[in-house]
GROMACS .gro file of C-alpha atoms in nm:
model
  256
    1MET     CA    1   0.006   0.000   0.004
    2ASN     CA    2   0.146   0.331  -0.104
    3THR     CA    3  -0.019   0.582   0.134
    4GLU     CA    4   0.121   0.885  -0.059
    5LYS     CA    5  -0.017   0.784  -0.395
    6GLU     CA    6  -0.355   0.717  -0.240
    7ILE     CA    7  -0.385   1.075  -0.103
    8LYS     CA    8  -0.578   1.262  -0.370
    9ARG     CA    9  -0.536   1.612  -0.209
   10ILE     CA   10  -0.280   1.706   0.047
   11THR     CA   11  -0.434   1.852   0.362
   12THR     CA   12  -0.298   1.915   0.714
   13LYS     CA   13  -0.447   1.573   0.803
   14ALA     CA   14  -0.265   1.411   0.523
   15LEU     CA   15   0.064   1.559   0.617
   16SER     CA   16   0.008   1.443   0.970
   17LEU     CA   17  -0.054   1.091   0.831
   18LEU     CA   18   0.274   1.099   0.629
   19LYS     CA   19   0.473   1.193   0.950
   20LYS     CA   20   0.307   0.915   1.138
   21LYS     CA   21   0.402   0.656   0.865
   22GLY     CA   22   0.753   0.792   0.828
   23ILE     CA   23   0.700   0.898   0.467
   24LYS     CA   24   0.911   1.202   0.384
   25ILE     CA   25   0.721   1.517   0.289
   26THR     CA   26   0.836   1.708  -0.015
   27ALA     CA   27   0.799   2.082  -0.074
   28LEU     CA   28   0.899   2.336  -0.337
   29THR     CA   29   0.834   2.701  -0.416
   30ALA     CA   30   0.638   2.828  -0.704
   31TYR     CA   31   0.538   3.183  -0.813
   32ASP     CA   32   0.360   3.121  -1.142
   33PHE     CA   33   0.100   2.891  -1.308
   34ILE     CA   34   0.323   2.675  -1.530
   35THR     CA   35   0.582   2.599  -1.262
   36ALA     CA   36   0.306   2.512  -1.013
   37LYS     CA   37   0.135   2.294  -1.272
   38LEU     CA   38   0.452   2.100  -1.346
   39ILE     CA   39   0.572   2.043  -0.982
   40ASP     CA   40   0.212   1.953  -0.879
   41GLU     CA   41   0.186   1.691  -1.160
   42ALA     CA   42   0.525   1.550  -1.046
   43GLY     CA   43   0.372   1.475  -0.707
   44ILE     CA   44   0.502   1.739  -0.466
   45ASP     CA   45   0.324   1.756  -0.138
   46ILE     CA   46   0.350   2.127  -0.057
   47ILE     CA   47   0.382   2.422  -0.292
   48LEU     CA   48   0.502   2.736  -0.104
   49VAL     CA   49   0.440   3.077  -0.261
   50GLY     CA   50   0.732   3.207  -0.068
   51ASP     CA   51   0.843   3.562  -0.002
   52SER     CA   52   1.157   3.434  -0.178
   53LEU     CA   53   0.994   3.555  -0.488
   54SER     CA   54   1.144   3.894  -0.385
   55ASN     CA   55   1.490   3.746  -0.444
   56VAL     CA   56   1.445   3.500  -0.741
   57PHE     CA   57   1.163   3.671  -0.924
   58GLN     CA   58   1.201   4.036  -0.857
   59GLY     CA   59   1.581   4.045  -0.818
   60ASN     CA   60   1.584   4.200  -0.468
   61GLU     CA   61   1.878   4.121  -0.217
   62THR     CA   62   1.631   4.029   0.070
   63THR     CA   63   1.277   3.901   0.109
   64LEU     CA   64   1.167   4.228   0.281
   65PRO     CA   65   1.044   4.434  -0.019
   66VAL     CA   66   0.762   4.194  -0.137
   67THR     CA   67   0.417   4.319  -0.062
   68MET     CA   68   0.082   4.158   0.048
   69ASP     CA   69  -0.065   4.255  -0.297
   70GLU     CA   70   0.224   4.088  -0.480
   71MET     CA   71   0.198   3.776  -0.273
   72ILE     CA   72  -0.177   3.755  -0.347
   73TYR     CA   73  -0.116   3.807  -0.715
   74HIS     CA   74   0.129   3.520  -0.749
   75THR     CA   75  -0.065   3.299  -0.528
   76LYS     CA   76  -0.388   3.328  -0.744
   77ALA     CA   77  -0.184   3.208  -1.039
   78VAL     CA   78  -0.036   2.917  -0.848
   79ALA     CA   79  -0.362   2.803  -0.695
   80LYS     CA   80  -0.532   2.784  -1.042
   81ALA     CA   81  -0.266   2.521  -1.155
   82VAL     CA   82  -0.283   2.292  -0.848
   83ASP     CA   83  -0.491   1.974  -0.811
   84ARG     CA   84  -0.319   1.782  -0.537
   85ALA     CA   85  -0.049   1.973  -0.350
   86MET     CA   86  -0.130   2.202  -0.044
   87VAL     CA   87  -0.066   2.557  -0.132
   88VAL     CA   88   0.087   2.754   0.155
   89VAL     CA   89   0.159   3.137   0.130
   90ASP     CA   90   0.421   3.330   0.325
   91LEU     CA   91   0.290   3.633   0.505
   92PRO     CA   92   0.530   3.906   0.391
   93PHE     CA   93   0.742   4.118   0.617
   94MET     CA   94   0.543   4.366   0.812
   95SER     CA   95   0.204   4.209   0.754
   96TYR     CA   96   0.197   4.048   1.095
   97GLN     CA   97   0.470   4.197   1.310
   98LEU     CA   98   0.286   4.519   1.411
   99SER     CA   99  -0.002   4.339   1.596
  100VAL     CA  100  -0.189   4.026   1.642
  101ASP     CA  101  -0.497   4.170   1.470
  102GLU     CA  102  -0.314   4.290   1.165
  103GLY     CA  103  -0.164   3.941   1.125
  104PHE     CA  104  -0.504   3.783   1.160
  105ARG     CA  105  -0.662   4.022   0.896
  106ASN     CA  106  -0.382   3.964   0.649
  107ALA     CA  107  -0.402   3.580   0.690
  108GLY     CA  108  -0.772   3.612   0.625
  109ARG     CA  109  -0.732   3.831   0.328
  110ILE     CA  110  -0.491   3.579   0.170
  111MET     CA  111  -0.726   3.280   0.222
  112LYS     CA  112  -1.025   3.477   0.100
  113GLU     CA  113  -0.869   3.612  -0.216
  114THR     CA  114  -0.637   3.318  -0.332
  115SER     CA  115  -0.785   2.973  -0.267
  116ALA     CA  116  -0.459   2.889  -0.076
  117GLY     CA  117  -0.466   2.609   0.180
  118GLY     CA  118  -0.267   2.788   0.454
  119VAL     CA  119  -0.026   3.058   0.551
  120LYS     CA  120   0.329   3.056   0.685
  121LEU     CA  121   0.498   3.303   0.916
  122GLU     CA  122   0.838   3.343   1.075
  123GLY     CA  123   0.930   3.346   1.446
  124GLY     CA  124   0.853   3.140   1.759
  125GLU     CA  125   0.739   3.269   2.087
  126ARG     CA  126   0.700   3.624   1.966
  127VAL     CA  127   0.445   3.528   1.716
  128ALA     CA  128   0.252   3.253   1.913
  129GLU     CA  129  -0.048   3.471   1.984
  130THR     CA  130  -0.086   3.554   1.622
  131VAL     CA  131  -0.057   3.185   1.519
  132ARG     CA  132  -0.316   3.104   1.787
  133LYS     CA  133  -0.574   3.366   1.664
  134ILE     CA  134  -0.525   3.271   1.303
  135THR     CA  135  -0.570   2.891   1.373
  136GLN     CA  136  -0.869   2.956   1.584
  137ALA     CA  137  -1.032   3.111   1.282
  138GLY     CA  138  -0.979   2.790   1.095
  139ILE     CA  139  -0.672   2.895   0.887
  140PRO     CA  140  -0.398   2.638   0.889
  141VAL     CA  141  -0.054   2.803   0.982
  142MET     CA  142   0.293   2.668   0.911
  143GLY     CA  143   0.565   2.801   1.135
  144HIS     CA  144   0.933   2.889   1.048
  145ILE     CA  145   1.218   2.896   1.296
  146GLY     CA  146   1.590   2.896   1.300
  147LEU     CA  147   1.721   3.125   1.034
  148THR     CA  148   1.428   3.348   0.944
  149PRO     CA  149   1.512   3.557   0.641
  150GLN     CA  150   1.274   3.849   0.732
  151SER     CA  151   1.506   3.906   1.031
  152ILE     CA  152   1.821   3.922   0.823
  153HIS     CA  153   1.904   4.270   0.946
  154GLN     CA  154   1.885   4.156   1.302
  155PHE     CA  155   2.102   3.854   1.243
  156GLY     CA  156   2.352   4.026   1.027
  157SER     CA  157   2.425   3.718   0.817
  158TYR     CA  158   2.273   3.404   0.683
  159ARG     CA  159   2.484   3.184   0.895
  160GLU     CA  160   2.357   2.866   1.053
  161ARG     CA  161   2.159   2.921   1.370
  162GLY     CA  162   2.144   2.715   1.685
  163ARG     CA  163   2.516   2.630   1.700
  164ASN     CA  164   2.555   2.727   2.054
  165LYS     CA  165   2.350   2.592   2.350
  166GLU     CA  166   2.159   2.907   2.423
  167GLU     CA  167   2.042   2.935   2.061
  168ALA     CA  168   1.956   2.566   2.033
  169GLU     CA  169   1.750   2.569   2.347
  170GLU     CA  170   1.554   2.883   2.221
  171ILE     CA  171   1.492   2.720   1.879
  172LEU     CA  172   1.373   2.381   2.046
  173ASN     CA  173   1.151   2.589   2.286
  174ASP     CA  174   1.012   2.791   1.991
  175SER     CA  175   0.920   2.469   1.801
  176LYS     CA  176   0.716   2.342   2.094
  177ILE     CA  177   0.547   2.689   2.144
  178MET     CA  178   0.449   2.682   1.768
  179GLU     CA  179   0.298   2.329   1.796
  180GLU     CA  180   0.102   2.438   2.113
  181ALA     CA  181  -0.019   2.763   1.937
  182GLY     CA  182  -0.180   2.537   1.668
  183ALA     CA  183   0.067   2.522   1.376
  184PHE     CA  184   0.013   2.227   1.151
  185ALA     CA  185   0.378   2.208   1.049
  186ILE     CA  186   0.707   2.398   1.095
  187VAL     CA  187   1.003   2.487   0.870
  188LEU     CA  188   1.344   2.441   1.028
  189GLU     CA  189   1.597   2.664   0.837
  190LYS     CA  190   1.973   2.628   0.857
  191ILE     CA  191   2.009   2.474   1.202
  192PRO     CA  192   2.237   2.183   1.294
  193ALA     CA  193   2.112   1.834   1.193
  194SER     CA  194   2.136   1.705   1.549
  195LEU     CA  195   1.906   1.987   1.666
  196ALA     CA  196   1.665   1.934   1.364
  197LYS     CA  197   1.650   1.555   1.451
  198LYS     CA  198   1.571   1.633   1.812
  199ILE     CA  199   1.299   1.873   1.713
  200SER     CA  200   1.147   1.636   1.459
  201GLU     CA  201   1.127   1.359   1.718
  202SER     CA  202   0.980   1.580   1.994
  203LEU     CA  203   0.696   1.728   1.787
  204THR     CA  204   0.371   1.553   1.668
  205ILE     CA  205   0.353   1.794   1.373
  206PRO     CA  206   0.574   1.760   1.071
  207ALA     CA  207   0.911   1.949   1.072
  208ILE     CA  208   1.021   2.045   0.716
  209GLY     CA  209   1.388   2.110   0.678
  210ILE     CA  210   1.598   2.338   0.462
  211GLY     CA  211   1.961   2.325   0.521
  212ALA     CA  212   1.882   2.125   0.837
  213GLY     CA  213   2.009   1.779   0.759
  214MET     CA  214   1.824   1.472   0.656
  215HIS     CA  215   1.649   1.375   0.984
  216CYS     CA  216   1.347   1.615   0.931
  217ASP     CA  217   1.014   1.479   0.831
  218GLY     CA  218   1.048   1.640   0.498
  219GLN     CA  219   1.253   1.891   0.290
  220ILE     CA  220   1.169   2.215   0.116
  221LEU     CA  221   1.389   2.391  -0.148
  222VAL     CA  222   1.342   2.702  -0.362
  223THR     CA  223   1.261   2.558  -0.708
  224PRO     CA  224   1.494   2.778  -0.912
  225ASP     CA  225   1.777   2.677  -0.691
  226MET     CA  226   1.725   2.293  -0.723
  227LEU     CA  227   1.671   2.335  -1.093
  228GLY     CA  228   2.000   2.518  -1.149
  229LEU     CA  229   1.852   2.827  -1.281
  230ASN     CA  230   2.092   3.045  -1.102
  231LEU     CA  231   2.431   2.894  -1.106
  232GLU     CA  232   2.594   3.183  -0.941
  233PHE     CA  233   2.391   3.102  -0.619
  234HIS     CA  234   2.465   2.762  -0.490
  235PRO     CA  235   2.424   2.709  -0.102
  236ARG     CA  236   2.594   2.392   0.028
  237PHE     CA  237   2.271   2.234   0.121
  238VAL     CA  238   2.116   2.267  -0.225
  239ARG     CA  239   2.164   1.983  -0.478
  240HIS     CA  240   2.120   2.083  -0.837
  241TYR     CA  241   1.887   1.821  -0.982
  242ALA     CA  242   1.914   1.989  -1.326
  243LYS     CA  243   2.123   2.273  -1.486
  244LEU     CA  244   1.841   2.450  -1.660
  245ALA     CA  245   2.031   2.779  -1.689
  246GLU     CA  246   2.281   2.612  -1.934
  247LYS     CA  247   1.997   2.432  -2.123
  248ILE     CA  248   1.792   2.766  -2.149
  249ASN     CA  249   2.106   2.945  -2.267
  250SER     CA  250   2.176   2.677  -2.540
  251ALA     CA  251   1.828   2.681  -2.651
  252VAL     CA  252   1.817   3.057  -2.694
  253LYS     CA  253   2.137   3.058  -2.878
  254LYS     CA  254   1.998   2.799  -3.124
  255TYR     CA  255   1.700   3.031  -3.171
  256VAL     CA  256   1.897   3.345  -3.233
   0.00000   0.00000   0.00000
């Protein structure tokens, strides 16, 4: 029996089942209809309309400039293409940091206008009340801890988080707080594999890793990175499953 193939539509309940059965969850980003359709048909479990579109789609240095209107615009396109995967949307910078109520309203706006399946926000204890209020309204929330790109100016670099005891304990505590607040899953970004393993084993909700080792309940990557569309950007944890930049360049040269 292949549980994953039997699931016709990925929901929070389905993701919980995959964790219980030890089946790795797969997640990728998409910002447009065609990419979303292709990766959905390939069997991806979660499609994240990430604020990383600020970097890879708009050419910005950080995720901070992207707006609510832009996230909604891209999510509408993605949601139209998807039949099976769960579509999750990043709440962009300053759409939930000012107050619990503002985060609640913006999460509701995304769900109402895009047909997405849930939202994602960054932070642990400091956003717990926001997560709690959003989930109480029936909106699925994915957490994100460890390296949180919206806080890059506070961190000062994209280095791995949780390498010292104090940071590791804070991240572990944040993971438990997010689960208690009602998050259906949590992203662990750029933390030691040993810490990610400990968190994954201590939570009942799925822990999805990016640069956090192989012991998580699943993995997420930025699609243009794993497809090799930007060969100048190659984090150590990203495997190039293709080198599409070279293929596109070659195809265009044949055309011209």
